Short mmCIF file of C-alpha atoms in Angstrom, two decimals:
data_model
loop_
_atom_site.label_atom_id
_atom_site.label_comp_id
_atom_site.label_asym_id
_atom_site.label_seq_id
_atom_site.Cartn_x
_atom_site.Cartn_y
_atom_site.Cartn_z
CA MET C 1 0.00 0.00 0.00
CA ILE C 2 2.78 2.42 0.92
CA LEU C 3 4.72 1.52 -2.25
CA GLY C 4 1.61 2.08 -4.40
CA ILE C 5 0.99 5.52 -2.81
CA LEU C 6 4.63 6.55 -3.38
CA LEU C 7 4.54 5.44 -7.02
CA PHE C 8 1.30 7.36 -7.53
CA ILE C 9 2.72 10.55 -5.94
CA PHE C 10 5.83 10.44 -8.13
CA ASN C 11 3.79 9.63 -11.26
CA THR C 12 5.68 6.37 -11.76
CA PHE C 13 2.84 3.96 -11.00
CA ASP C 14 3.55 0.48 -12.41
CA ALA C 15 1.01 -2.27 -11.74
CA ILE C 16 3.43 -5.13 -12.58
CA LEU C 17 6.14 -3.74 -10.28
CA LEU C 18 3.60 -3.25 -7.51
CA THR C 19 2.26 -6.82 -7.89
CA LEU C 20 5.74 -8.41 -7.91
CA SER C 21 6.83 -6.32 -4.93
CA THR C 22 3.69 -7.32 -3.00
CA ILE C 23 4.21 -11.02 -3.71
CA LEU C 24 7.93 -10.85 -2.76
CA LEU C 25 7.21 -8.91 0.44
CA PHE C 26 4.41 -11.31 1.44
CA ALA C 27 6.61 -14.40 0.82
CA THR C 28 9.54 -12.92 2.78
CA SER C 29 7.35 -11.91 5.70
CA PHE C 30 5.54 -15.25 5.74
CA TYR C 31 8.85 -17.16 5.67
CA ILE C 32 10.34 -15.09 8.52
CA LEU C 33 7.20 -15.44 10.66
CA GLN C 34 6.98 -19.17 9.92
CA ILE C 35 10.58 -19.74 11.07
CA ARG C 36 10.11 -17.66 14.22
CA ILE C 37 6.82 -19.35 15.17
CA GLU C 38 8.22 -22.84 14.51
CA LYS C 39 11.27 -22.14 16.66
CA PHE C 40 9.09 -20.75 19.43
CA ILE C 41 6.72 -23.75 19.36
CA TYR C 42 9.65 -26.19 19.06
CA ARG C 43 11.30 -24.74 22.16
CA LYS C 44 8.06 -25.05 24.12
CA MET C 45 7.42 -28.58 22.84
CA LYS C 46 10.98 -29.64 23.61
CA GLN C 47 10.62 -28.34 27.15
CA ILE C 48 7.45 -30.42 27.61
CA TYR C 49 9.16 -33.52 26.16
CA ASP C 50 12.18 -33.00 28.41
CA ASP C 51 9.96 -32.65 31.49
CA VAL C 52 7.97 -35.78 30.62
CA ALA C 53 11.13 -37.75 29.80
CA LEU C 54 12.70 -36.67 33.09
CA LEU C 55 9.69 -37.93 35.05
CA GLU C 56 9.38 -41.10 33.01
CA SER C 57 12.97 -42.27 33.06
CA SER C 58 16.47 -41.20 34.00
CA THR C 59 17.69 -42.29 30.55
CA PRO C 60 17.53 -39.46 27.99
CA THR C 61 15.38 -40.18 24.96
CA SER C 62 16.67 -39.92 21.40
CA ASP C 63 13.20 -39.96 19.83
CA PRO C 64 12.44 -37.10 17.40
CA ILE C 65 10.37 -34.26 18.81
CA THR C 66 7.17 -33.53 16.96
CA THR C 67 5.31 -30.24 16.89
CA ASP C 68 2.06 -32.01 16.08
CA MET C 69 -0.31 -31.02 18.88
CA ARG C 70 -2.45 -34.13 18.48
CA THR C 71 0.55 -36.43 18.91
CA LEU C 72 1.78 -34.43 21.87
CA THR C 73 -1.65 -34.51 23.50
CA GLU C 74 -1.83 -38.30 23.06
CA GLU C 75 1.62 -38.80 24.55
CA ILE C 76 0.91 -36.56 27.53
CA GLY C 77 -2.44 -38.32 28.03
CA LYS C 78 -0.70 -41.72 28.00
CA PHE C 79 1.91 -40.42 30.42
CA ALA C 80 -0.78 -39.11 32.78
CA LYS C 81 -2.67 -42.43 32.62
CA ASP C 82 0.48 -44.43 33.38
CA LYS C 83 1.33 -42.18 36.30
CA LYS C 84 -2.20 -42.48 37.69
CA ILE C 85 -1.92 -46.28 37.59
CA GLU C 86 1.48 -46.05 39.27
CA ILE C 87 0.13 -43.77 42.00
CA ASP C 88 -2.88 -46.04 42.60
CA THR C 89 -0.52 -49.04 42.84
CA LEU C 90 1.66 -47.22 45.34
CA LYS C 91 -1.41 -46.35 47.43
CA VAL C 92 -2.49 -50.02 47.46
CA ARG C 93 1.03 -51.09 48.44
CA GLU C 94 1.18 -48.48 51.17
CA GLU C 95 -2.13 -49.70 52.58
CA TYR C 96 -0.90 -53.29 52.36
CA ARG C 97 2.35 -52.30 54.11
CA ARG C 98 0.45 -50.68 56.98
CA ASP C 99 -1.82 -53.71 57.34
CA PHE C 100 1.16 -56.05 57.18
CA LEU C 101 3.15 -54.17 59.83
CA GLY C 102 0.08 -54.01 62.05
CA ASN C 103 -0.53 -57.74 61.66
CA VAL C 104 3.12 -58.64 62.28
CA SER C 105 3.07 -56.50 65.42
CA HIS C 106 -0.15 -58.16 66.60
CA GLU C 107 1.09 -61.70 65.92
CA LEU C 108 4.48 -61.18 67.59
CA LYS C 109 3.44 -59.18 70.63
CA THR C 110 1.13 -61.86 72.03
CA PRO C 111 3.82 -64.56 72.50
CA LEU C 112 6.41 -61.92 73.40
CA PHE C 113 4.26 -60.49 76.19
CA THR C 114 3.46 -64.04 77.35
CA VAL C 115 7.14 -64.96 77.60
CA GLN C 116 7.97 -61.62 79.21
CA GLY C 117 5.18 -62.02 81.79
CA TYR C 118 6.30 -65.50 82.89
CA ILE C 119 9.96 -64.51 83.08
CA GLU C 120 9.17 -61.37 85.12
CA THR C 121 7.03 -63.43 87.48
CA LEU C 122 9.91 -65.87 87.98
CA LEU C 123 12.38 -63.03 88.58
CA ASP C 124 10.02 -61.44 91.10
CA GLY C 125 10.32 -64.46 93.40
CA ALA C 126 8.46 -67.38 91.84
CA LEU C 127 11.80 -68.86 90.79
CA ASN C 128 12.21 -70.34 94.27
CA ASP C 129 8.99 -72.37 93.99
CA LYS C 130 9.93 -75.52 92.05
CA ASN C 131 6.40 -76.33 90.84
CA VAL C 132 5.63 -72.78 89.70
CA ARG C 133 9.08 -72.45 88.13
CA LYS C 134 8.63 -75.56 85.98
CA LYS C 135 5.10 -74.62 84.93
CA TYR C 136 6.05 -71.05 83.97
CA LEU C 137 9.17 -72.13 82.11
CA GLN C 138 7.11 -74.63 80.11
CA ARG C 139 4.60 -71.93 79.21
CA ALA C 140 7.37 -69.50 78.30
CA ASN C 141 8.90 -72.21 76.12
CA LYS C 142 5.56 -72.58 74.28
CA GLY C 143 5.60 -68.83 73.64
CA VAL C 144 9.13 -69.07 72.22
CA ASP C 145 8.05 -72.01 70.03
CA ARG C 146 5.22 -69.89 68.66
CA LEU C 147 7.63 -67.06 67.90
CA MET C 148 9.97 -69.46 66.09
CA TYR C 149 7.01 -70.86 64.14
CA ILE C 150 6.03 -67.38 62.94
CA VAL C 151 9.63 -66.43 62.07
CA LYS C 152 10.19 -69.66 60.11
CA ASP C 153 6.97 -69.15 58.17
CA LEU C 154 7.95 -65.54 57.42
CA ASP C 155 11.36 -66.70 56.22
CA LEU C 156 9.77 -69.35 53.99
CA ILE C 157 7.23 -67.00 52.43
CA THR C 158 9.90 -64.33 51.83
CA LYS C 159 12.07 -66.86 49.99
CA LEU C 160 9.09 -68.00 47.95
CA GLU C 161 8.20 -64.43 46.98
CA VAL C 162 11.71 -63.47 45.84
CA GLY C 163 12.30 -66.81 44.13
CA GLU C 164 15.22 -67.87 46.33
CA LEU C 165 13.64 -71.16 47.40
CA ASN C 166 14.36 -73.78 44.76
CA LEU C 167 11.87 -76.52 43.99
CA PHE C 168 13.15 -80.10 43.95
CA ARG C 169 10.65 -81.81 41.67
CA GLU C 170 10.25 -85.55 41.72
CA ASN C 171 7.68 -88.23 40.89
CA PHE C 172 5.59 -89.35 43.86
CA ASP C 173 2.20 -90.81 44.73
CA ILE C 174 -0.08 -87.97 45.83
CA VAL C 175 -2.57 -90.39 47.44
CA GLU C 176 0.15 -91.82 49.70
CA LEU C 177 1.28 -88.31 50.60
CA ILE C 178 -2.25 -87.28 51.61
CA GLU C 179 -2.64 -90.43 53.72
CA GLY C 180 0.58 -89.50 55.53
CA VAL C 181 -0.79 -86.03 56.32
CA PHE C 182 -4.03 -87.62 57.58
CA ASP C 183 -1.95 -89.67 60.04
CA LEU C 184 -0.03 -86.59 61.24
CA LEU C 185 -3.20 -84.61 61.89
CA GLU C 186 -5.29 -87.44 63.30
CA MET C 187 -4.93 -86.36 66.95
CA LYS C 188 -5.72 -82.72 66.14
CA ALA C 189 -8.85 -83.76 64.22
CA ASP C 190 -9.93 -86.15 66.98
CA LYS C 191 -10.12 -83.26 69.47
CA LYS C 192 -13.07 -81.89 67.49
CA ASN C 193 -14.21 -85.31 66.32
CA ILE C 194 -13.58 -84.33 62.69
CA VAL C 195 -13.12 -87.17 60.20
CA LEU C 196 -10.33 -86.81 57.63
CA THR C 197 -11.20 -88.95 54.63
CA PHE C 198 -10.99 -89.43 50.87
CA ASP C 199 -14.08 -89.02 48.72
CA MET C 200 -13.60 -92.60 47.44
CA GLU C 201 -11.22 -95.53 47.49
CA TYR C 202 -8.02 -95.02 45.50
CA PRO C 203 -6.74 -98.56 44.85
CA ARG C 204 -4.01 -97.42 42.46
CA PRO C 205 -1.31 -94.77 42.96
CA ILE C 206 -1.70 -91.36 41.29
CA TYR C 207 1.72 -90.01 40.45
CA VAL C 208 2.47 -86.30 40.14
CA TYR C 209 5.63 -84.36 39.32
CA ALA C 210 6.30 -81.69 41.95
CA ASP C 211 8.30 -80.80 45.05
CA LYS C 212 7.11 -83.46 47.51
CA ASP C 213 7.98 -81.58 50.71
CA LYS C 214 6.35 -78.35 49.52
CA ILE C 215 3.17 -80.10 48.38
CA GLN C 216 3.02 -81.89 51.73
CA ARG C 217 3.17 -78.43 53.33
CA VAL C 218 0.31 -77.26 51.09
CA ILE C 219 -1.95 -80.21 51.96
CA SER C 220 -1.03 -79.97 55.63
CA ASN C 221 -1.85 -76.25 55.78
CA LEU C 222 -5.18 -76.73 54.02
CA LEU C 223 -6.17 -79.61 56.30
CA VAL C 224 -5.05 -77.76 59.45
CA ASN C 225 -7.23 -74.79 58.42
CA SER C 226 -10.10 -77.15 57.71
CA VAL C 227 -9.82 -78.68 61.19
CA LYS C 228 -9.44 -75.28 62.88
CA TYR C 229 -12.54 -73.77 61.33
CA GLY C 230 -14.53 -76.95 60.75
CA ARG C 231 -17.63 -77.93 62.67
CA ARG C 232 -17.31 -80.28 65.62
CA ASP C 233 -18.32 -83.79 64.53
CA GLY C 234 -17.76 -82.68 60.94
CA THR C 235 -15.90 -84.07 57.95
CA THR C 236 -13.00 -82.96 55.77
CA GLU C 237 -12.89 -84.73 52.44
CA VAL C 238 -10.02 -84.86 49.95
CA SER C 239 -10.38 -85.88 46.32
CA VAL C 240 -7.89 -86.32 43.49
CA GLU C 241 -9.38 -86.00 40.01
CA ASN C 242 -8.12 -85.95 36.44
CA LEU C 243 -8.47 -82.45 35.06
CA ILE C 244 -6.92 -82.63 31.60
CA LYS C 245 -4.48 -85.02 29.96
CA ASN C 246 -1.43 -83.88 31.94
CA LYS C 247 -3.07 -82.35 35.05
CA VAL C 248 -4.79 -83.49 38.22
CA ILE C 249 -6.78 -81.36 40.64
CA ILE C 250 -6.73 -81.95 44.41
CA ARG C 251 -9.79 -80.74 46.34
CA VAL C 252 -10.05 -80.22 50.10
CA THR C 253 -13.69 -79.83 51.12
CA ASP C 254 -15.14 -79.25 54.59
CA ASN C 255 -18.51 -78.45 56.15
CA GLY C 256 -17.19 -75.69 58.40
CA GLU C 257 -18.02 -72.06 59.03
CA GLY C 258 -17.46 -70.83 55.48
CA ILE C 259 -15.88 -67.56 54.32
CA PRO C 260 -17.84 -64.34 53.68
CA LYS C 261 -17.75 -63.26 50.02
CA ARG C 262 -16.42 -59.79 50.92
CA GLN C 263 -13.31 -61.43 52.40
CA MET C 264 -12.63 -64.05 49.72
CA HIS C 265 -10.17 -61.86 47.78
CA ARG C 266 -8.00 -61.34 50.89
CA ILE C 267 -7.71 -64.80 52.41
CA PHE C 268 -4.33 -65.47 50.76
CA GLU C 269 -2.77 -62.32 52.22
CA ARG C 270 -0.12 -62.70 54.90
CA PHE C 271 -1.60 -62.61 58.43
CA TYR C 272 -5.12 -61.99 57.14
CA ARG C 273 -7.77 -63.88 59.08
CA VAL C 274 -11.48 -64.25 58.51
CA ASP C 275 -11.87 -64.02 62.29
CA GLN C 276 -10.83 -60.38 62.88
CA SER C 277 -11.75 -60.30 66.56
CA GLY C 278 -9.13 -59.52 69.15
CA SER C 279 -9.66 -62.81 70.96
CA ARG C 280 -9.26 -65.39 68.22
CA LYS C 281 -10.50 -68.87 68.84
CA GLU C 282 -7.66 -70.52 66.93
CA GLY C 283 -3.92 -69.98 66.96
CA GLY C 284 -1.40 -70.28 64.14
CA SER C 285 0.99 -67.94 62.38
CA GLY C 286 -1.64 -66.49 60.02
CA LEU C 287 0.65 -67.34 57.09
CA GLY C 288 -0.71 -70.78 56.14
CA LEU C 289 -2.81 -69.83 53.11
CA ALA C 290 -0.25 -67.27 51.90
CA ILE C 291 2.39 -70.02 51.91
CA VAL C 292 0.00 -72.38 50.10
CA LYS C 293 -0.61 -69.79 47.36
CA HIS C 294 3.09 -69.06 46.83
CA ILE C 295 4.07 -72.75 46.71
CA ILE C 296 1.38 -73.52 44.13
CA GLU C 297 2.34 -70.47 42.04
CA ALA C 298 6.01 -71.46 42.27
CA HIS C 299 4.94 -74.72 40.58
CA GLU C 300 3.23 -72.55 37.92
CA GLU C 301 -0.12 -74.04 38.91
CA LYS C 302 -3.47 -72.56 40.00
CA ILE C 303 -5.31 -72.55 43.32
CA TYR C 304 -9.06 -71.98 43.66
CA VAL C 305 -11.46 -71.44 46.53
CA GLU C 306 -15.23 -71.69 46.83
CA SER C 307 -17.11 -71.09 50.05
CA GLU C 308 -20.55 -70.48 51.48
CA ILE C 309 -21.35 -69.30 55.00
CA GLU C 310 -22.61 -72.10 57.29
CA VAL C 311 -22.15 -74.63 54.48
CA GLY C 312 -18.40 -75.01 54.13
CA SER C 313 -15.38 -74.32 51.94
CA GLU C 314 -13.50 -76.03 49.14
CA PHE C 315 -9.87 -75.31 48.31
CA SER C 316 -8.49 -76.91 45.16
CA PHE C 317 -5.20 -76.75 43.27
CA THR C 318 -3.74 -78.31 40.15
CA LEU C 319 -0.55 -80.34 39.75
CA GLU C 320 1.28 -81.78 36.79
CA LYS C 321 0.84 -85.49 36.24
CA SER C 322 3.94 -87.63 36.30
CA LYS C 323 5.00 -89.58 33.21
CA VAL C 324 5.59 -92.46 35.60
CA GLY C 325 1.91 -92.27 36.46
CA ALA C 326 0.98 -92.50 32.79
CA GLU C 327 2.93 -95.74 32.55
CA HIS C 328 1.01 -97.16 35.51
#
């Protein structure tokens, strides 16, 4: 416009010159503005990428930086979603940590206070009475045994969780193993007049390929729980069934108290008990089912539970069949 006015004033108006000058000026201005805007946006984008990369990882990224707002929005949205999941996970872990520390404290303080009480009583003068001394030392010894039981279970479950406890797999008869556990728990079951039995006669061995000692621990823990929470004059039944060609499933079924549905998802947690009252009817380390779960998962197998209040519970887990068993 200015150039056109000047050409008109000096009587040298040239439409072609004016048009070419306008096009050249527009192109130059557009190019300069484009470069400046791109550099400005690039710097801002790069700052955002650097901030996101710094939060995401300590390793610098070599990915190209895009100035496409849609791509950037998607990446920031993905980053925000990932961080939200991470924060939610940390909150769950923090809650679990608090529960775990509270449960450990509760489980350890009872035997500790018991032992401390008996020892203090002995030191206060009861040590001179032979009968009282023997009785209190025996009770203190039971408290120490309970502490050792909890510590050993904690050590075992820690090794299972971090993968430090190796499995020694072998071929063995699962029916014979279960019968052996029945014999070990016979006296405990007799106190509540609970019958430990198979669902049917098993005239032939059923061979599986697993760690025999660990599976014995699994069956023992499940049966001990069944006896603890089973009805007096009740029954605990074990069955061994073919699941698929190379798997068997072992079921432990009782007619006990049952587990509320709202608590089913937590029963395999360490120290979690269905009976949350301060004065629990049954003892134990509170780690039995957690150990069962980790042993079965270490075998890369599955464990299942079904329960109904006042009807009973059924715990079942799978094991790999032995090739020896296939030959039999």
